[in-house]
Amino acid sequence: MKSIIKKEYDITNSQYGALQSSVSIVNTILPVIGGIFLDVFGTTTGSVLTTALIAVGNVLVATSATSANLPMMITGRILYGIGSGTVVIVQETILSQWFKGQHYATVVAIMLSVSRASSFLAQFTVIPIAEWTGWYGYGLWFAAILCILSFLVNLLYIGLLKRIATSATPCQAQINVVERQKAFQWSKLLYLPHSYWLIFAMEFLLGGGWGCFLHINSDLVRLRFHYDTKHAASVASLAQIAPIFMMPILGVCIRWFGKRTWLMIASGMAFLISILLLNYTMVNPILGMLLFSMSLAFGPVSLVSSVPIILPFSLVGTGMGLIKSGTNIGASLFDIVTGQLQDADPNKGYGGVAVFFLVLSVLSILCGCVLFLLDRTMYKSVLDASATSSRFKEGYNALSEPAQLTTKLNANWFYGGVYVALAALSWILFFRFVFFS
C-alpha cells in the first residue's frame, strides 16, 4: 500500500520510511526490557499487555485513515510496534518453557509458518479489499478486528493455564517463572558468548533487511516491471509464501539433521540472488520473490532455534529480547536509509536500494561462515548436529548453565557499545525525518 499511503497522506519516500520505522523504533530498546521482564516475572502479564497494545494501535491506524491523520497513524504504529516487538519474545519464551531441546525447533517453525501465512494473506488481500469496498481504510479495519480477536484468544489461553495449574499439580510454566525469578542477574549479560553476537549480527542484517524489503517490494515491482498496483501487490505477496509451507518441514529437518549454520548461510545467499534477479534482470519477478521467500524460510528457524542451545535457560528471554531489538534497530535504520536512497535517485527508483540490500546479504553470509567455523572449533558442532546425536548432547551439556557462567567475556563491553550506538542512531534518524522534514 506504499503508493496509496503516500498519495493519501501526501508524504515523500523518506517520510514513508520513517512511518514504517515507527513500528520498529520503539523496539530497538523495548524487547531487551521485555526479555528481562519475562526472565524475572514470566509471560502471563506480558502477553496481556502486548496483545492489548497491538489491538489499540491497529484501531488508531484504522481510525486515522478517515481523515488522513498522519500523527494519529504514527501513534498507532508506535503502540502496535511496542506490542508486536515484545509479543514475539513472549511467544518464543512460552514455547521454550513447554518444549525442550529437539522439539523446540519444530514448534518455533510452526509458529513462524502461521505468522508468515497471516502476512501473506494480508499483503495479498489488502488491495482487493480496498477495490471491493471502494476505500483502502476497510483493509486497515479488518486488520484491527483480527488483532482484537488475538487479544481475546490470549485471555482464553491464560484462563486455561490457570485452570490446569492447581496447587497439587503446578504447571511447568509456573515452575519456570519461579526459576527465572531466582536465576536472573544483570552480571550474567557479561557471559554472552561470541556465537550469540554473530546470531545477533545476522538478525540485524537479515531481519532488518527482510522487514525493509517487505515494506517496499510491491512498489519495487510496480516501478521496475510496470505492473498496476493490484498485480504488483499479488506478485509481491509471494515473497512470504515459502515460509508457510517450508518452516514446519525445516523444523523437523533441523531436529533430525541439524545444519543450522548451513541454513543461515543459505538464507543470505537466497536474499542475494533474489535482489540480483529483481533489479538487474527482466526475469519474471515471481522468481525473485520466491527466492526471497526461501531466505525468509531458512533464516528465522535456524537463527531462533539456536539461541536456547547456546544460552543458559535463565538468559533465554533476555537473549531473545536482544536479538529482537537488533532486528528492529536494523529495520528502523534500513527503512529510513532506503527511503533516502530512493528520494536521491533521479527517477525515484530502487537502484541504490538494491545495492544496499546486496551489501546486507553479503555481510550476513560472512557472519554465517564465521559462525560455522566457530561452531566447529569451539562448540563441538552443536549447532549443526541433529538433536538425537551424541554430538548434540555433548555440546548441549558443554553449553549448559554451569558451564556457560564460568568466564566473563570482556568483548561484551564492545558488543554492547556497538548495540547502544546503533540504537541511538536509529532514534536520531527517526526524529530527524518525522519531526524535521
Coordinates of C-alpha atoms in Angstrom, one line a residue:
M1 CA 0.0 0.0 0.0
K2 CA 3.0 2.3 -0.2
S3 CA 1.8 4.2 -3.2
I4 CA -1.7 4.6 -1.7
I5 CA -0.4 5.8 1.6
K6 CA 2.0 8.3 0.0
K7 CA -0.8 9.7 -2.1
E8 CA -3.5 9.9 0.7
Y9 CA -1.1 11.4 3.3
D10 CA 0.9 13.5 0.8
I11 CA 4.3 12.3 2.1
T12 CA 7.8 11.5 0.5
N13 CA 9.6 8.2 0.3
S14 CA 11.8 9.3 3.3
Q15 CA 8.7 10.1 5.3
Y16 CA 7.1 6.8 4.4
G17 CA 10.3 5.1 5.5
A18 CA 10.1 7.0 8.8
L19 CA 6.4 6.0 9.1
Q20 CA 7.3 2.3 8.7
S21 CA 10.2 2.7 11.1
S22 CA 7.8 4.0 13.8
V23 CA 6.8 0.3 14.3
S24 CA 10.3 -0.8 14.9
I25 CA 11.9 2.2 16.5
V26 CA 10.3 1.6 19.9
N27 CA 11.5 -2.0 19.7
T28 CA 15.1 -1.0 19.4
I29 CA 15.2 -1.0 23.2
L30 CA 11.9 -2.4 24.5
P31 CA 12.5 -6.1 23.6
V32 CA 15.5 -6.1 25.9
I33 CA 13.5 -4.7 28.8
G34 CA 10.7 -7.1 27.9
G35 CA 13.0 -10.1 27.7
I36 CA 14.5 -9.3 31.2
F37 CA 10.9 -8.8 32.5
L38 CA 10.0 -12.2 31.2
D39 CA 13.1 -13.8 32.7
V40 CA 12.1 -12.3 36.1
F41 CA 8.2 -12.4 36.1
G42 CA 7.1 -14.8 33.4
T43 CA 4.8 -14.5 30.4
T44 CA 1.2 -14.0 31.6
T45 CA 1.3 -10.3 32.3
G46 CA 3.5 -9.6 29.4
S47 CA 1.2 -11.4 26.9
V48 CA -1.9 -9.4 28.1
L49 CA -0.1 -6.0 27.8
T50 CA 1.4 -6.8 24.4
T51 CA -1.8 -8.1 22.7
A52 CA -3.7 -5.1 24.1
L53 CA -1.2 -2.6 22.7
I54 CA -1.3 -4.3 19.3
A55 CA -5.1 -4.1 19.2
V56 CA -5.3 -0.5 20.4
G57 CA -2.5 0.5 17.9
N58 CA -4.3 -1.0 15.0
V59 CA -7.6 0.6 15.9
L60 CA -5.8 4.0 15.9
V61 CA -4.2 3.3 12.5
A62 CA -7.6 2.4 11.0
T63 CA -9.2 5.4 12.5
S64 CA -6.5 7.7 11.1
A65 CA -7.5 6.7 7.6
T66 CA -10.8 8.5 7.9
S67 CA -9.1 12.0 7.9
A68 CA -5.6 11.1 6.7
N69 CA -4.4 12.0 10.2
L70 CA -0.6 11.2 10.0
P71 CA 0.2 11.9 13.7
M72 CA -2.6 9.5 14.7
M73 CA -1.3 6.9 12.3
I74 CA 2.2 7.3 13.7
T75 CA 0.9 7.0 17.3
G76 CA -1.0 3.8 16.4
R77 CA 2.0 2.4 14.6
I78 CA 4.2 3.1 17.7
L79 CA 1.7 1.4 20.0
Y80 CA 1.5 -1.5 17.6
G81 CA 5.3 -1.7 17.5
I82 CA 5.6 -1.8 21.3
G83 CA 3.2 -4.7 21.4
S84 CA 4.3 -6.6 18.3
G85 CA 8.0 -6.4 19.2
T86 CA 7.5 -7.9 22.6
V87 CA 4.8 -10.4 21.8
V88 CA 7.2 -12.4 19.6
I89 CA 9.5 -12.8 22.6
V90 CA 6.5 -13.8 24.8
Q91 CA 5.6 -16.5 22.2
E92 CA 9.1 -17.8 21.9
T93 CA 9.7 -17.8 25.6
I94 CA 6.4 -19.7 26.2
L95 CA 7.4 -22.3 23.7
S96 CA 10.8 -22.6 25.3
Q97 CA 9.0 -23.4 28.6
W98 CA 6.8 -26.1 27.2
F99 CA 9.0 -27.6 24.6
K100 CA 12.7 -28.6 25.2
G101 CA 15.7 -29.5 23.0
Q102 CA 14.8 -31.4 19.9
H103 CA 11.1 -30.3 19.9
Y104 CA 11.7 -26.6 20.2
A105 CA 12.8 -26.0 16.5
T106 CA 9.7 -27.8 15.3
V107 CA 7.2 -25.7 17.3
V108 CA 9.1 -22.5 16.5
A109 CA 8.9 -23.4 12.8
I110 CA 5.1 -23.9 13.1
M111 CA 4.6 -20.6 14.9
L112 CA 6.7 -18.7 12.3
S113 CA 4.8 -20.5 9.5
V114 CA 1.5 -19.4 10.8
S115 CA 2.8 -15.9 11.2
R116 CA 4.0 -15.8 7.6
A117 CA 0.7 -17.2 6.4
S118 CA -1.1 -14.3 8.0
S119 CA 1.4 -11.8 6.5
F120 CA 1.0 -13.3 3.1
L121 CA -2.8 -13.2 3.3
A122 CA -2.7 -9.6 4.5
Q123 CA -0.5 -8.4 1.6
F124 CA -2.4 -10.5 -0.9
T125 CA -5.9 -9.2 0.1
V126 CA -5.4 -5.6 1.2
I127 CA -5.7 -4.1 -2.4
P128 CA -8.6 -6.4 -3.3
I129 CA -10.4 -5.3 -0.1
A130 CA -9.8 -1.7 -1.0
E131 CA -11.1 -2.1 -4.5
W132 CA -14.1 -4.2 -3.5
T133 CA -15.2 -1.7 -0.8
G134 CA -14.1 1.4 -2.6
W135 CA -11.9 2.6 0.3
Y136 CA -8.5 1.5 1.5
G137 CA -9.4 2.1 5.1
Y138 CA -11.6 -1.0 5.3
G139 CA -8.5 -3.2 4.9
L140 CA -7.0 -1.4 7.9
W141 CA -10.2 -2.0 9.9
F142 CA -10.1 -5.7 9.0
A143 CA -6.6 -5.9 10.5
A144 CA -7.7 -4.2 13.6
I145 CA -10.6 -6.6 14.1
L146 CA -8.2 -9.6 13.8
C147 CA -5.9 -8.0 16.5
I148 CA -8.8 -7.7 18.9
L149 CA -9.6 -11.4 18.3
S150 CA -6.0 -12.2 19.1
F151 CA -6.3 -10.4 22.4
L152 CA -9.4 -12.4 23.3
V153 CA -7.6 -15.7 22.3
N154 CA -4.7 -14.7 24.6
L155 CA -7.2 -14.2 27.5
L156 CA -8.6 -17.7 26.8
Y157 CA -5.1 -19.2 27.0
I158 CA -4.4 -17.6 30.3
G159 CA -7.7 -18.8 31.6
L160 CA -6.9 -22.4 30.6
L161 CA -3.4 -22.1 32.1
K162 CA -4.8 -21.0 35.5
R163 CA -7.4 -23.8 35.3
I164 CA -4.9 -26.6 34.9
A165 CA -2.4 -25.1 37.4
T166 CA -3.9 -26.4 40.7
S167 CA -1.9 -26.3 43.9
A168 CA -1.3 -30.0 43.7
T169 CA -0.1 -30.1 40.1
P170 CA 1.6 -26.8 39.2
C171 CA 2.2 -26.4 35.5
Q172 CA 5.7 -26.3 34.1
A173 CA 5.3 -22.6 33.0
Q174 CA 4.7 -21.5 36.6
I175 CA 7.7 -23.5 37.8
N176 CA 9.8 -21.8 35.2
V177 CA 8.6 -18.4 36.4
V178 CA 10.0 -19.2 39.9
E179 CA 13.2 -20.5 38.5
R180 CA 13.7 -17.3 36.4
Q181 CA 13.0 -15.1 39.4
K182 CA 15.8 -16.8 41.3
A183 CA 18.2 -17.2 38.3
F184 CA 18.4 -13.8 36.5
Q185 CA 21.2 -11.4 37.4
W186 CA 22.4 -8.4 35.4
S187 CA 26.0 -9.6 35.6
K188 CA 25.1 -12.7 33.5
L189 CA 25.0 -10.5 30.4
L190 CA 28.8 -10.4 30.5
Y191 CA 28.8 -14.2 29.9
L192 CA 27.2 -14.0 26.4
P193 CA 29.4 -15.9 24.0
H194 CA 30.8 -14.7 20.7
S195 CA 28.5 -17.1 18.8
Y196 CA 25.4 -15.3 20.3
W197 CA 26.6 -12.0 18.9
L198 CA 27.1 -13.5 15.5
I199 CA 23.5 -14.6 15.6
F200 CA 22.6 -11.1 16.7
A201 CA 24.5 -9.6 13.8
M202 CA 22.7 -11.9 11.3
E203 CA 19.3 -11.0 12.8
F204 CA 20.3 -7.3 12.5
L205 CA 21.3 -7.7 8.8
L206 CA 18.8 -10.2 7.6
G207 CA 15.9 -9.5 9.9
G208 CA 16.2 -5.7 9.3
G209 CA 16.7 -6.3 5.5
W210 CA 13.7 -8.7 5.3
G211 CA 11.3 -6.3 7.1
C212 CA 12.5 -3.3 5.0
F213 CA 12.2 -5.3 1.7
L214 CA 8.6 -6.4 2.6
H215 CA 7.7 -2.8 3.1
I216 CA 8.7 -1.7 -0.4
N217 CA 8.7 -4.9 -2.6
S218 CA 5.2 -4.2 -4.1
D219 CA 6.3 -0.7 -5.1
L220 CA 9.5 -2.0 -6.5
V221 CA 7.6 -4.5 -8.7
R222 CA 5.2 -1.7 -9.8
L223 CA 8.0 0.6 -10.9
R224 CA 10.6 -1.9 -12.2
F225 CA 8.2 -4.1 -14.2
H226 CA 5.4 -1.5 -14.9
Y227 CA 2.7 -3.5 -13.2
D228 CA -0.5 -2.0 -11.9
T229 CA -0.9 -1.7 -8.1
K230 CA -3.1 -4.8 -7.7
H231 CA -0.9 -7.0 -9.9
A232 CA 2.2 -5.8 -8.1
A233 CA 0.7 -6.5 -4.7
S234 CA -0.2 -10.0 -5.7
V235 CA 3.3 -10.8 -7.0
A236 CA 4.9 -9.1 -4.0
S237 CA 2.9 -11.3 -1.6
L238 CA 4.7 -14.3 -3.0
A239 CA 7.8 -13.1 -1.0
Q240 CA 6.1 -14.7 2.0
I241 CA 4.8 -17.9 0.5
A242 CA 7.7 -20.4 1.1
P243 CA 7.8 -20.0 4.9
I244 CA 4.1 -21.0 5.2
F245 CA 4.9 -24.5 3.8
M246 CA 8.6 -24.9 4.4
M247 CA 9.1 -23.8 8.0
P248 CA 7.4 -26.8 9.6
I249 CA 9.4 -29.1 7.3
L250 CA 12.6 -27.2 8.2
G251 CA 11.8 -27.5 11.9
V252 CA 11.7 -31.3 11.6
C253 CA 14.8 -31.4 9.4
I254 CA 16.8 -29.3 12.0
R255 CA 15.7 -31.8 14.6
W256 CA 16.9 -34.8 12.7
F257 CA 19.8 -33.4 10.7
G258 CA 20.8 -30.1 12.4
K259 CA 22.8 -27.9 9.9
R260 CA 21.6 -24.6 11.4
T261 CA 24.6 -22.6 10.2
W262 CA 24.2 -24.1 6.7
L263 CA 20.6 -22.7 6.7
M264 CA 21.8 -19.3 7.9
I265 CA 24.3 -19.1 5.0
A266 CA 21.7 -20.3 2.5
S267 CA 19.3 -17.7 3.7
G268 CA 21.8 -14.9 3.0
M269 CA 22.6 -16.4 -0.4
A270 CA 18.9 -16.6 -1.4
F271 CA 18.5 -13.0 -0.4
L272 CA 21.5 -12.0 -2.5
I273 CA 20.3 -13.9 -5.6
S274 CA 16.7 -12.6 -5.3
I275 CA 17.9 -8.9 -5.3
L276 CA 20.2 -9.6 -8.3
L277 CA 17.3 -11.0 -10.3
L278 CA 14.8 -8.3 -9.3
N279 CA 17.0 -5.3 -10.0
Y280 CA 19.4 -6.4 -12.7
T281 CA 17.4 -8.7 -15.0
M282 CA 14.0 -8.7 -16.6
V283 CA 13.2 -12.3 -15.4
N284 CA 9.7 -12.6 -14.2
P285 CA 9.7 -11.0 -10.7
I286 CA 7.8 -14.1 -9.4
L287 CA 11.1 -16.0 -9.4
G288 CA 12.9 -13.2 -7.4
M289 CA 10.1 -13.1 -4.9
L290 CA 10.1 -16.9 -4.4
L291 CA 13.8 -16.9 -3.8
F292 CA 13.4 -14.1 -1.3
S293 CA 10.7 -16.2 0.4
M294 CA 13.2 -19.1 0.6
S295 CA 15.6 -16.7 2.5
L296 CA 12.7 -15.9 4.8
A297 CA 12.1 -19.6 5.4
F298 CA 15.7 -20.7 6.0
G299 CA 16.8 -17.8 8.3
P300 CA 14.3 -17.4 11.1
V301 CA 14.0 -21.1 12.0
S302 CA 17.8 -21.7 12.2
L303 CA 18.5 -18.4 14.0
V304 CA 15.8 -18.5 16.6
S305 CA 16.2 -22.2 17.4
S306 CA 20.0 -21.7 18.0
V307 CA 19.5 -19.3 20.9
P308 CA 18.3 -21.8 23.6
I309 CA 21.2 -24.1 22.6
I310 CA 24.0 -21.6 23.1
L311 CA 22.5 -19.7 26.1
P312 CA 21.6 -21.0 29.6
F313 CA 17.9 -21.1 30.4
S314 CA 18.0 -18.1 32.7
L315 CA 19.2 -15.9 29.8
V316 CA 16.9 -17.2 27.0
G317 CA 14.3 -14.4 27.4
T318 CA 16.9 -11.7 27.6
G319 CA 18.8 -13.2 24.7
M320 CA 15.7 -13.4 22.6
G321 CA 14.9 -9.7 23.5
L322 CA 18.4 -8.5 22.4
I323 CA 18.0 -10.3 19.1
K324 CA 14.6 -8.9 18.5
S325 CA 15.9 -5.5 19.4
G326 CA 18.7 -5.9 16.9
T327 CA 16.2 -6.8 14.2
N328 CA 14.2 -3.7 14.9
I329 CA 17.3 -1.5 15.0
G330 CA 18.1 -2.8 11.6
A331 CA 14.5 -2.3 10.3
S332 CA 14.4 1.2 11.6
L333 CA 17.7 2.2 10.1
F334 CA 17.1 0.4 6.8
D335 CA 13.6 1.8 6.3
I336 CA 14.9 5.4 6.6
V337 CA 18.1 4.7 4.6
T338 CA 16.2 3.1 1.7
G339 CA 13.7 6.0 1.6
Q340 CA 16.6 8.4 1.4
L341 CA 18.3 6.4 -1.3
Q342 CA 15.1 6.3 -3.4
D343 CA 14.5 10.0 -3.0
A344 CA 18.1 10.6 -4.1
D345 CA 17.6 8.6 -7.2
P346 CA 16.8 10.9 -10.3
N347 CA 14.0 8.6 -11.3
K348 CA 12.9 7.8 -7.7
G349 CA 13.8 4.2 -8.5
Y350 CA 15.4 1.4 -6.5
G351 CA 18.9 1.2 -8.0
G352 CA 20.6 2.4 -4.8
V353 CA 18.3 0.4 -2.6
A354 CA 19.2 -2.8 -4.4
V355 CA 22.9 -2.1 -3.9
F356 CA 22.2 -1.6 -0.2
F357 CA 20.4 -4.9 0.1
L358 CA 23.2 -6.7 -1.7
V359 CA 25.7 -5.3 0.9
L360 CA 23.5 -6.6 3.7
S361 CA 23.2 -10.0 2.2
V362 CA 27.0 -10.4 1.6
L363 CA 27.7 -9.3 5.2
S364 CA 25.2 -11.8 6.6
I365 CA 26.8 -14.6 4.5
L366 CA 30.2 -13.7 6.0
C367 CA 28.8 -13.8 9.6
G368 CA 27.3 -17.2 8.8
C369 CA 30.6 -18.6 7.6
V370 CA 32.4 -17.3 10.8
L371 CA 29.7 -18.9 13.0
F372 CA 30.1 -22.1 11.1
L373 CA 33.9 -22.1 11.8
L374 CA 33.4 -21.1 15.4
D375 CA 30.8 -23.8 16.0
R376 CA 33.2 -26.5 14.6
T377 CA 36.2 -25.3 16.5
M378 CA 34.8 -24.2 19.9
Y379 CA 31.3 -25.8 20.4
K380 CA 31.8 -29.3 19.1
S381 CA 29.5 -28.5 16.1
V382 CA 26.4 -28.4 18.4
L383 CA 24.5 -26.1 16.1
D384 CA 25.0 -28.4 13.1
A385 CA 24.4 -31.6 15.0
S386 CA 21.0 -33.4 14.9
A387 CA 19.0 -33.2 18.2
T388 CA 19.3 -37.0 18.6
S389 CA 23.0 -37.4 18.1
S390 CA 25.5 -37.9 20.9
R391 CA 27.5 -34.9 19.5
F392 CA 24.5 -32.6 20.1
K393 CA 24.1 -33.9 23.7
E394 CA 27.8 -33.4 24.4
G395 CA 27.8 -29.9 23.0
Y396 CA 24.5 -29.0 24.7
N397 CA 25.9 -30.2 28.1
A398 CA 29.0 -28.1 27.4
L399 CA 26.8 -25.1 26.9
S400 CA 24.7 -25.7 30.0
E401 CA 24.1 -23.1 32.7
P402 CA 27.1 -24.1 35.0
A403 CA 29.5 -24.4 32.0
Q404 CA 28.4 -21.1 30.4
L405 CA 28.6 -18.9 33.5
T406 CA 32.3 -19.5 34.4
T407 CA 34.2 -16.9 32.4
K408 CA 33.3 -13.3 31.7
L409 CA 33.8 -12.2 28.1
N410 CA 35.3 -8.7 28.1
A411 CA 34.3 -8.3 24.4
N412 CA 30.7 -8.0 25.6
W413 CA 31.5 -4.4 26.6
F414 CA 32.5 -3.7 22.9
Y415 CA 29.5 -5.6 21.6
G416 CA 27.2 -3.7 24.0
G417 CA 28.7 -0.4 22.9
V418 CA 28.1 -1.1 19.2
Y419 CA 24.5 -2.1 20.1
V420 CA 23.9 1.1 22.0
A421 CA 25.4 3.3 19.2
L422 CA 23.2 1.7 16.6
A423 CA 20.1 2.1 18.7
A424 CA 20.9 5.8 19.3
L425 CA 21.5 6.3 15.6
S426 CA 18.1 4.8 14.7
W427 CA 16.3 7.1 17.2
I428 CA 18.2 10.2 15.9
L429 CA 17.3 9.4 12.3
F430 CA 13.7 8.7 13.2
F431 CA 13.2 12.1 14.9
R432 CA 15.0 13.8 12.1
F433 CA 12.6 12.6 9.4
V434 CA 9.4 12.6 11.5
F435 CA 9.7 16.0 13.1
F436 CA 12.2 17.9 10.9
S437 CA 11.3 17.0 7.3

